[in-house]
Amino acid sequence: MQRPGSQTKTEERPKVIDIIAEGLSLVLVRPWLLSVPILLDLFYWVGIKIEPNALIDSLIRIVNDSKVENSAEVVKSLEEMTSADISQMIGFFSPTMLNQAPRDEIYQLVDRMVWTPSSAGLVLIVALGLFLVSALGAMAYGAPIGDAVLGRKRGLKQLARAIASAWGKFLLLIGLLIGGAIGVAVPLLIVAAIAGVGGVDLVPLYTTFAAFAVIFGIFLTPFVLDAIALIGAGPLDAIRFSLAIFRANKLQSIGLVLALLLIVLGLPPIARPLLSELPGVIIAVCAYALLVTGFIAASMLFFVDRMRKWRPELIQLPAPAPALDLSSQGETHS
């Protein structure tokens, strides 16, 4: 089996800047690929607001009854969360512009409906439902982009089945990550409790460790969702493929991740002054959706190009080739 990155010295792979340009071009001629982030922003803009008051009240009662140290500060922090909007969870796994801006800075088109679930249990059920819908939205967003990258045409039923399958694999991936995190956290918390008896506070160290673990995870496995959406890889295979592509293309992979993070996290603060007026909201939402989707398409193009050099049997390209003509980018044929 050919290992990733085992190209001959005479071969040159597409440059990251060229792949980003191709990703943006691919999206420009397929504007329907922008539908998920635009619809999510529309929901956040005019949709229902869900307040978790019942859950917060239950937590406040638990804190007061337990008489923990600094309970007054904990209660005050909880009280500040009573007007939070858990409906924002619907965009947890997909890029949205308006979720990253303070609500009072966004032009108010209509008065949003407010729903306050009557019990803590109902709040948790709603939050879980929003989380599941968010994961489904991520796959409904990624699968059509993957089809466009591969030049793959599927009917609505085929696409729906592919999205459902990818959703299941994504949820399994999330479950494995949560299970792994719990498996690591439990012994660490036991150690922290023992150390706390001796007056040693390990929480700051653990917090720093967790932050670095998340950052390293983002940079070491940047193509996991690409593998699921593009080729239907299972969670473990998706992680393995992503790690292999990263190891063989470290600088290019890091460049892609940094570019995507710059757009996802850097563009909303820049566009925030536009959000106070109706035309500005429309322009900012559409521009953000276009740029983020283009960069995600570029990530998939990069993954496809590198995977075809390592595991070509996993990437089936119909004729004609997708927007980026991979066959003309230094690939040799036997």
mmCIF file of C-alpha atoms in Angstrom:
data_model
loop_
_atom_site.group_PDB
_atom_site.id
_atom_site.type_symbol
_atom_site.label_atom_id
_atom_site.label_comp_id
_atom_site.label_asym_id
_atom_site.label_seq_id
_atom_site.Cartn_x
_atom_site.Cartn_y
_atom_site.Cartn_z
ATOM 1 C CA MET A 1 0.000 0.000 0.000
ATOM 2 C CA GLN A 2 1.324 3.418 -0.890
ATOM 3 C CA ARG A 3 1.778 5.659 2.116
ATOM 4 C CA PRO A 4 0.539 9.259 2.056
ATOM 5 C CA GLY A 5 3.162 11.695 0.969
ATOM 6 C CA SER A 6 5.141 9.089 -0.992
ATOM 7 C CA GLN A 7 5.121 11.199 -4.174
ATOM 8 C CA THR A 8 8.201 11.360 -6.325
ATOM 9 C CA LYS A 9 10.353 14.463 -6.115
ATOM 10 C CA THR A 10 9.245 15.595 -9.575
ATOM 11 C CA GLU A 11 5.582 15.680 -8.600
ATOM 12 C CA GLU A 12 4.078 18.915 -7.334
ATOM 13 C CA ARG A 13 0.769 18.951 -5.522
ATOM 14 C CA PRO A 14 -1.644 21.888 -5.802
ATOM 15 C CA LYS A 15 -0.702 24.818 -3.581
ATOM 16 C CA VAL A 16 -2.978 25.761 -0.703
ATOM 17 C CA ILE A 17 -3.757 29.173 -2.206
ATOM 18 C CA ASP A 18 -4.795 27.514 -5.479
ATOM 19 C CA ILE A 19 -7.031 25.046 -3.660
ATOM 20 C CA ILE A 20 -8.686 27.883 -1.697
ATOM 21 C CA ALA A 21 -9.335 29.730 -4.960
ATOM 22 C CA GLU A 22 -10.868 26.599 -6.458
ATOM 23 C CA GLY A 23 -13.013 26.074 -3.375
ATOM 24 C CA LEU A 24 -14.400 29.600 -3.596
ATOM 25 C CA SER A 25 -14.991 29.226 -7.338
ATOM 26 C CA LEU A 26 -16.823 25.951 -6.802
ATOM 27 C CA VAL A 27 -19.182 27.602 -4.308
ATOM 28 C CA LEU A 28 -19.765 30.702 -6.428
ATOM 29 C CA VAL A 29 -21.315 28.627 -9.203
ATOM 30 C CA ARG A 30 -23.344 26.549 -6.710
ATOM 31 C CA PRO A 31 -24.977 29.123 -4.398
ATOM 32 C CA TRP A 32 -27.362 26.521 -2.940
ATOM 33 C CA LEU A 33 -24.410 25.200 -0.938
ATOM 34 C CA LEU A 34 -24.771 28.309 1.235
ATOM 35 C CA SER A 35 -28.287 27.404 2.357
ATOM 36 C CA VAL A 36 -27.469 25.829 5.731
ATOM 37 C CA PRO A 37 -25.437 28.693 7.263
ATOM 38 C CA ILE A 38 -27.840 31.289 5.842
ATOM 39 C CA LEU A 39 -30.907 29.443 7.191
ATOM 40 C CA LEU A 40 -29.237 29.071 10.592
ATOM 41 C CA ASP A 41 -28.554 32.793 10.727
ATOM 42 C CA LEU A 42 -32.134 33.483 9.630
ATOM 43 C CA PHE A 43 -33.399 31.272 12.469
ATOM 44 C CA TYR A 44 -31.238 33.056 14.999
ATOM 45 C CA TRP A 45 -32.323 36.440 13.611
ATOM 46 C CA VAL A 46 -36.108 35.997 13.607
ATOM 47 C CA GLY A 47 -36.735 32.540 15.111
ATOM 48 C CA ILE A 48 -37.862 31.552 18.557
ATOM 49 C CA LYS A 49 -35.763 32.234 21.643
ATOM 50 C CA ILE A 50 -35.670 29.423 24.230
ATOM 51 C CA GLU A 51 -34.807 30.425 27.796
ATOM 52 C CA PRO A 52 -33.593 27.804 30.313
ATOM 53 C CA ASN A 53 -35.142 29.447 33.402
ATOM 54 C CA ALA A 54 -36.521 26.197 34.855
ATOM 55 C CA LEU A 55 -33.146 24.467 34.676
ATOM 56 C CA ILE A 56 -31.305 27.467 36.119
ATOM 57 C CA ASP A 57 -33.777 27.713 39.008
ATOM 58 C CA SER A 58 -33.238 24.028 39.803
ATOM 59 C CA LEU A 59 -29.462 24.498 39.796
ATOM 60 C CA ILE A 60 -29.765 27.520 42.070
ATOM 61 C CA ARG A 61 -31.819 25.480 44.558
ATOM 62 C CA ILE A 62 -29.234 22.696 44.480
ATOM 63 C CA VAL A 63 -26.407 25.173 45.150
ATOM 64 C CA ASN A 64 -28.299 26.820 48.016
ATOM 65 C CA ASP A 65 -29.153 23.479 49.614
ATOM 66 C CA SER A 66 -25.610 22.136 49.338
ATOM 67 C CA LYS A 67 -24.119 25.221 51.022
ATOM 68 C CA VAL A 68 -20.932 24.987 48.967
ATOM 69 C CA GLU A 69 -18.122 27.477 49.397
ATOM 70 C CA ASN A 70 -18.662 30.774 47.536
ATOM 71 C CA SER A 71 -22.257 29.722 46.837
ATOM 72 C CA ALA A 72 -23.360 33.360 46.535
ATOM 73 C CA GLU A 73 -21.008 33.909 43.595
ATOM 74 C CA VAL A 74 -22.164 30.684 41.953
ATOM 75 C CA VAL A 75 -25.818 31.694 42.364
ATOM 76 C CA LYS A 76 -25.110 35.132 40.917
ATOM 77 C CA SER A 77 -23.444 33.573 37.875
ATOM 78 C CA LEU A 78 -26.403 31.230 37.395
ATOM 79 C CA GLU A 79 -28.908 34.078 37.679
ATOM 80 C CA GLU A 80 -27.121 35.874 34.836
ATOM 81 C CA MET A 81 -27.818 32.850 32.630
ATOM 82 C CA THR A 82 -31.598 32.890 33.056
ATOM 83 C CA SER A 83 -32.060 35.004 29.931
ATOM 84 C CA ALA A 84 -29.640 32.902 27.854
ATOM 85 C CA ASP A 85 -30.833 31.598 24.500
ATOM 86 C CA ILE A 86 -30.303 27.847 24.162
ATOM 87 C CA SER A 87 -31.787 27.905 20.654
ATOM 88 C CA GLN A 88 -28.297 28.961 19.545
ATOM 89 C CA MET A 89 -27.262 25.333 20.039
ATOM 90 C CA ILE A 90 -28.881 24.562 16.695
ATOM 91 C CA GLY A 91 -25.807 26.050 15.029
ATOM 92 C CA PHE A 92 -23.263 24.389 17.317
ATOM 93 C CA PHE A 93 -21.602 22.349 14.540
ATOM 94 C CA SER A 94 -22.176 24.716 11.612
ATOM 95 C CA PRO A 95 -20.761 28.181 10.905
ATOM 96 C CA THR A 96 -23.059 31.119 11.629
ATOM 97 C CA MET A 97 -22.393 34.839 11.627
ATOM 98 C CA LEU A 98 -25.119 36.174 13.924
ATOM 99 C CA ASN A 99 -24.502 33.671 16.734
ATOM 100 C CA GLN A 100 -21.167 35.368 17.338
ATOM 101 C CA ALA A 101 -22.552 38.887 17.773
ATOM 102 C CA PRO A 102 -24.321 40.438 20.796
ATOM 103 C CA ARG A 103 -28.053 40.382 20.188
ATOM 104 C CA ASP A 104 -28.504 44.077 20.978
ATOM 105 C CA GLU A 105 -26.085 45.002 18.166
ATOM 106 C CA ILE A 106 -28.132 43.235 15.468
ATOM 107 C CA TYR A 107 -30.851 45.059 13.545
ATOM 108 C CA GLN A 108 -34.215 43.869 14.854
ATOM 109 C CA LEU A 109 -36.436 42.844 11.968
ATOM 110 C CA VAL A 110 -39.251 41.399 14.117
ATOM 111 C CA ASP A 111 -39.857 40.718 17.786
ATOM 112 C CA ARG A 112 -38.730 37.157 18.446
ATOM 113 C CA MET A 113 -41.057 34.768 20.211
ATOM 114 C CA VAL A 114 -39.789 33.622 23.608
ATOM 115 C CA TRP A 115 -40.445 30.130 24.971
ATOM 116 C CA THR A 116 -39.599 29.146 28.519
ATOM 117 C CA PRO A 117 -39.940 25.356 29.037
ATOM 118 C CA SER A 118 -41.852 24.595 32.226
ATOM 119 C CA SER A 119 -39.423 22.129 33.818
ATOM 120 C CA ALA A 120 -35.716 21.423 34.062
ATOM 121 C CA GLY A 121 -36.228 18.032 32.433
ATOM 122 C CA LEU A 122 -37.962 19.624 29.463
ATOM 123 C CA VAL A 123 -35.098 22.118 29.089
ATOM 124 C CA LEU A 124 -32.623 19.239 28.961
ATOM 125 C CA ILE A 125 -34.731 17.363 26.400
ATOM 126 C CA VAL A 126 -34.977 20.470 24.212
ATOM 127 C CA ALA A 127 -31.215 21.072 24.526
ATOM 128 C CA LEU A 128 -30.514 17.476 23.521
ATOM 129 C CA GLY A 129 -32.868 17.814 20.554
ATOM 130 C CA LEU A 130 -31.147 21.008 19.425
ATOM 131 C CA PHE A 131 -27.771 19.291 19.754
ATOM 132 C CA LEU A 132 -28.918 16.385 17.569
ATOM 133 C CA VAL A 133 -30.400 18.764 14.996
ATOM 134 C CA SER A 134 -27.129 20.698 14.972
ATOM 135 C CA ALA A 135 -25.187 17.514 14.173
ATOM 136 C CA LEU A 136 -27.697 16.692 11.433
ATOM 137 C CA GLY A 137 -27.341 20.214 10.038
ATOM 138 C CA ALA A 138 -23.560 19.814 9.867
ATOM 139 C CA MET A 139 -23.917 16.714 7.703
ATOM 140 C CA ALA A 140 -26.698 18.281 5.606
ATOM 141 C CA TYR A 141 -24.211 21.093 5.018
ATOM 142 C CA GLY A 142 -21.136 18.957 4.361
ATOM 143 C CA ALA A 143 -22.567 16.181 2.178
ATOM 144 C CA PRO A 144 -23.695 18.448 -0.718
ATOM 145 C CA ILE A 145 -20.342 20.246 -0.616
ATOM 146 C CA GLY A 146 -18.645 16.855 -0.843
ATOM 147 C CA ASP A 147 -20.819 15.929 -3.823
ATOM 148 C CA ALA A 148 -19.837 19.167 -5.558
ATOM 149 C CA VAL A 149 -16.141 18.538 -4.862
ATOM 150 C CA LEU A 150 -16.297 15.004 -6.261
ATOM 151 C CA GLY A 151 -18.598 15.895 -9.144
ATOM 152 C CA ARG A 152 -20.989 13.325 -7.722
ATOM 153 C CA LYS A 153 -24.675 13.577 -8.643
ATOM 154 C CA ARG A 154 -27.268 11.970 -6.394
ATOM 155 C CA GLY A 155 -31.036 12.153 -6.278
ATOM 156 C CA LEU A 156 -32.801 13.597 -3.248
ATOM 157 C CA LYS A 157 -33.469 10.162 -1.757
ATOM 158 C CA GLN A 158 -29.850 9.067 -2.200
ATOM 159 C CA LEU A 159 -28.611 12.339 -0.735
ATOM 160 C CA ALA A 160 -31.014 12.047 2.219
ATOM 161 C CA ARG A 161 -29.785 8.503 2.935
ATOM 162 C CA ALA A 162 -26.172 9.662 2.689
ATOM 163 C CA ILE A 163 -26.848 12.538 5.098
ATOM 164 C CA ALA A 164 -28.608 10.213 7.557
ATOM 165 C CA SER A 165 -25.708 7.753 7.404
ATOM 166 C CA ALA A 166 -23.142 10.521 7.896
ATOM 167 C CA TRP A 167 -25.221 11.888 10.786
ATOM 168 C CA GLY A 168 -25.141 8.516 12.528
ATOM 169 C CA LYS A 169 -21.374 8.247 12.070
ATOM 170 C CA PHE A 170 -20.895 11.798 13.314
ATOM 171 C CA LEU A 171 -22.952 11.078 16.437
ATOM 172 C CA LEU A 172 -20.919 7.923 17.004
ATOM 173 C CA LEU A 173 -17.745 10.002 16.709
ATOM 174 C CA ILE A 174 -19.111 12.462 19.268
ATOM 175 C CA GLY A 175 -20.009 9.576 21.571
ATOM 176 C CA LEU A 176 -16.510 8.120 21.297
ATOM 177 C CA LEU A 177 -14.945 11.513 22.051
ATOM 178 C CA ILE A 178 -17.211 12.070 25.053
ATOM 179 C CA GLY A 179 -16.544 8.554 26.319
ATOM 180 C CA GLY A 180 -12.805 9.044 25.909
ATOM 181 C CA ALA A 181 -12.951 12.392 27.690
ATOM 182 C CA ILE A 182 -14.870 10.857 30.593
ATOM 183 C CA GLY A 183 -12.404 7.969 30.760
ATOM 184 C CA VAL A 184 -9.540 10.441 31.096
ATOM 185 C CA ALA A 185 -11.369 12.921 33.333
ATOM 186 C CA VAL A 186 -12.532 10.493 36.053
ATOM 187 C CA PRO A 187 -9.076 9.371 37.230
ATOM 188 C CA LEU A 188 -7.770 12.920 36.912
ATOM 189 C CA LEU A 189 -10.593 14.225 39.088
ATOM 190 C CA ILE A 190 -9.868 11.548 41.671
ATOM 191 C CA VAL A 191 -6.244 12.647 41.718
ATOM 192 C CA ALA A 192 -7.351 16.297 42.004
ATOM 193 C CA ALA A 193 -9.612 15.438 44.961
ATOM 194 C CA ILE A 194 -6.764 13.640 46.755
ATOM 195 C CA ALA A 195 -4.408 16.520 46.013
ATOM 196 C CA GLY A 196 -7.018 19.007 47.256
ATOM 197 C CA VAL A 197 -6.957 17.349 50.671
ATOM 198 C CA GLY A 198 -3.273 18.223 50.809
ATOM 199 C CA GLY A 199 -3.944 21.806 49.754
ATOM 200 C CA VAL A 200 -2.813 21.403 46.126
ATOM 201 C CA ASP A 201 -5.197 22.825 43.511
ATOM 202 C CA LEU A 202 -4.810 20.950 40.216
ATOM 203 C CA VAL A 203 -7.838 22.493 38.484
ATOM 204 C CA PRO A 204 -5.869 25.294 36.738
ATOM 205 C CA LEU A 205 -3.371 22.719 35.450
ATOM 206 C CA TYR A 206 -6.186 20.481 34.196
ATOM 207 C CA THR A 207 -7.914 23.423 32.512
ATOM 208 C CA THR A 208 -4.730 24.333 30.663
ATOM 209 C CA PHE A 209 -4.192 20.703 29.695
ATOM 210 C CA ALA A 210 -7.758 20.437 28.357
ATOM 211 C CA ALA A 211 -7.355 23.628 26.305
ATOM 212 C CA PHE A 212 -4.124 22.374 24.731
ATOM 213 C CA ALA A 213 -5.722 18.978 24.052
ATOM 214 C CA VAL A 214 -8.591 20.638 22.155
ATOM 215 C CA ILE A 215 -6.191 22.814 20.139
ATOM 216 C CA PHE A 216 -3.972 19.863 19.248
ATOM 217 C CA GLY A 217 -7.036 17.840 18.325
ATOM 218 C CA ILE A 218 -8.221 20.544 15.935
ATOM 219 C CA PHE A 219 -4.843 20.766 14.206
ATOM 220 C CA LEU A 220 -4.009 17.045 14.172
ATOM 221 C CA THR A 221 -7.352 15.845 12.812
ATOM 222 C CA PRO A 222 -8.618 18.626 10.530
ATOM 223 C CA PHE A 223 -10.164 16.323 7.919
ATOM 224 C CA VAL A 224 -12.316 14.054 10.094
ATOM 225 C CA LEU A 225 -15.632 15.576 9.040
ATOM 226 C CA ASP A 226 -14.389 15.735 5.439
ATOM 227 C CA ALA A 227 -13.779 11.988 5.505
ATOM 228 C CA ILE A 228 -17.265 11.326 6.884
ATOM 229 C CA ALA A 229 -19.061 13.653 4.458
ATOM 230 C CA LEU A 230 -16.998 12.767 1.372
ATOM 231 C CA ILE A 231 -16.451 9.019 1.516
ATOM 232 C CA GLY A 232 -18.733 7.898 4.341
ATOM 233 C CA ALA A 233 -15.845 6.853 6.568
ATOM 234 C CA GLY A 234 -16.627 5.550 10.047
ATOM 235 C CA PRO A 235 -15.384 7.505 13.084
ATOM 236 C CA LEU A 236 -12.160 5.552 13.621
ATOM 237 C CA ASP A 237 -11.321 5.422 9.907
ATOM 238 C CA ALA A 238 -12.043 9.142 9.604
ATOM 239 C CA ILE A 239 -9.590 9.881 12.415
ATOM 240 C CA ARG A 240 -7.009 7.543 10.895
ATOM 241 C CA PHE A 241 -7.329 9.060 7.413
ATOM 242 C CA SER A 242 -7.153 12.599 8.791
ATOM 243 C CA LEU A 243 -4.041 11.856 10.842
ATOM 244 C CA ALA A 244 -2.349 10.222 7.843
ATOM 245 C CA ILE A 245 -3.043 13.183 5.566
ATOM 246 C CA PHE A 246 -1.896 15.598 8.258
ATOM 247 C CA ARG A 247 1.365 13.740 8.880
ATOM 248 C CA ALA A 248 2.197 13.779 5.177
ATOM 249 C CA ASN A 249 1.187 17.440 4.652
ATOM 250 C CA LYS A 250 1.804 19.190 7.962
ATOM 251 C CA LEU A 251 2.478 22.737 6.794
ATOM 252 C CA GLN A 252 -0.298 22.767 4.203
ATOM 253 C CA SER A 253 -2.775 21.267 6.663
ATOM 254 C CA ILE A 254 -1.903 23.793 9.364
ATOM 255 C CA GLY A 255 -2.215 26.577 6.786
ATOM 256 C CA LEU A 256 -5.699 25.419 5.813
ATOM 257 C CA VAL A 257 -6.825 25.151 9.439
ATOM 258 C CA LEU A 258 -5.485 28.620 10.279
ATOM 259 C CA ALA A 259 -7.128 30.118 7.197
ATOM 260 C CA LEU A 260 -10.490 28.542 8.042
ATOM 261 C CA LEU A 261 -10.278 29.629 11.693
ATOM 262 C CA LEU A 262 -9.361 33.142 10.578
ATOM 263 C CA ILE A 263 -12.529 33.324 8.486
ATOM 264 C CA VAL A 264 -14.842 31.547 10.958
ATOM 265 C CA LEU A 265 -13.682 33.501 14.031
ATOM 266 C CA GLY A 266 -12.116 36.624 12.544
ATOM 267 C CA LEU A 267 -14.761 37.784 10.092
ATOM 268 C CA PRO A 268 -17.681 38.263 12.560
ATOM 269 C CA PRO A 269 -15.903 40.938 14.667
ATOM 270 C CA ILE A 270 -14.877 42.754 11.484
ATOM 271 C CA ALA A 271 -18.429 42.665 10.098
ATOM 272 C CA ARG A 272 -20.097 43.602 13.400
ATOM 273 C CA PRO A 273 -20.498 47.328 12.534
ATOM 274 C CA LEU A 274 -22.642 46.280 9.546
ATOM 275 C CA LEU A 275 -25.166 44.428 11.700
ATOM 276 C CA SER A 276 -26.945 47.526 13.003
ATOM 277 C CA GLU A 277 -28.692 48.082 9.636
ATOM 278 C CA LEU A 278 -30.839 45.744 7.524
ATOM 279 C CA PRO A 279 -28.665 45.843 4.351
ATOM 280 C CA GLY A 280 -25.575 45.275 6.478
ATOM 281 C CA VAL A 281 -27.059 42.160 8.076
ATOM 282 C CA ILE A 282 -27.899 40.686 4.681
ATOM 283 C CA ILE A 283 -24.473 41.479 3.234
ATOM 284 C CA ALA A 284 -22.593 40.180 6.290
ATOM 285 C CA VAL A 285 -24.562 36.916 6.491
ATOM 286 C CA CYS A 286 -24.212 36.158 2.774
ATOM 287 C CA ALA A 287 -20.516 37.108 2.613
ATOM 288 C CA TYR A 288 -19.736 35.022 5.689
ATOM 289 C CA ALA A 289 -21.596 31.992 4.313
ATOM 290 C CA LEU A 290 -19.800 32.328 0.977
ATOM 291 C CA LEU A 291 -16.303 32.592 2.427
ATOM 292 C CA VAL A 292 -16.702 29.868 5.051
ATOM 293 C CA THR A 293 -18.309 27.453 2.594
ATOM 294 C CA GLY A 294 -15.576 28.160 0.065
ATOM 295 C CA PHE A 295 -12.868 27.387 2.598
ATOM 296 C CA ILE A 296 -14.642 24.197 3.690
ATOM 297 C CA ALA A 297 -14.833 23.161 0.025
ATOM 298 C CA ALA A 298 -11.106 23.909 -0.234
ATOM 299 C CA SER A 299 -10.423 21.641 2.755
ATOM 300 C CA MET A 300 -12.347 18.845 1.034
ATOM 301 C CA LEU A 301 -10.504 19.430 -2.239
ATOM 302 C CA PHE A 302 -7.205 19.182 -0.387
ATOM 303 C CA PHE A 303 -8.317 15.969 1.329
ATOM 304 C CA VAL A 304 -9.464 14.438 -1.974
ATOM 305 C CA ASP A 305 -6.228 15.323 -3.747
ATOM 306 C CA ARG A 306 -4.031 13.811 -1.034
ATOM 307 C CA MET A 307 -6.232 10.758 -0.509
ATOM 308 C CA ARG A 308 -6.099 9.925 -4.222
ATOM 309 C CA LYS A 309 -2.323 9.641 -3.972
ATOM 310 C CA TRP A 310 -2.549 7.334 -0.943
ATOM 311 C CA ARG A 311 -5.820 5.408 -1.188
ATOM 312 C CA PRO A 312 -7.165 6.032 -4.701
ATOM 313 C CA GLU A 313 -9.681 3.184 -4.375
ATOM 314 C CA LEU A 314 -11.587 5.260 -1.793
ATOM 315 C CA ILE A 315 -12.066 8.270 -4.076
ATOM 316 C CA GLN A 316 -14.236 7.640 -7.111
ATOM 317 C CA LEU A 317 -14.365 10.592 -9.494
ATOM 318 C CA PRO A 318 -16.857 10.591 -12.350
ATOM 319 C CA ALA A 319 -16.080 12.201 -15.684
ATOM 320 C CA PRO A 320 -15.786 15.114 -15.962
ATOM 321 C CA ALA A 321 -13.617 15.776 -12.919
ATOM 322 C CA PRO A 322 -14.727 18.276 -10.246
ATOM 323 C CA ALA A 323 -13.864 21.967 -10.225
ATOM 324 C CA LEU A 324 -10.251 21.265 -9.304
ATOM 325 C CA ASP A 325 -8.874 19.059 -12.080
ATOM 326 C CA LEU A 326 -6.836 16.772 -9.886
ATOM 327 C CA SER A 327 -5.593 14.784 -12.848
ATOM 328 C CA SER A 328 -3.638 17.774 -14.103
ATOM 329 C CA GLN A 329 -2.037 18.703 -10.799
ATOM 330 C CA GLY A 330 1.107 16.635 -10.955
ATOM 331 C CA GLU A 331 -0.525 13.211 -10.747
ATOM 332 C CA THR A 332 1.187 10.492 -12.712
ATOM 333 C CA HIS A 333 -0.504 7.406 -14.093
ATOM 334 C CA SER A 334 0.960 3.972 -14.467
#
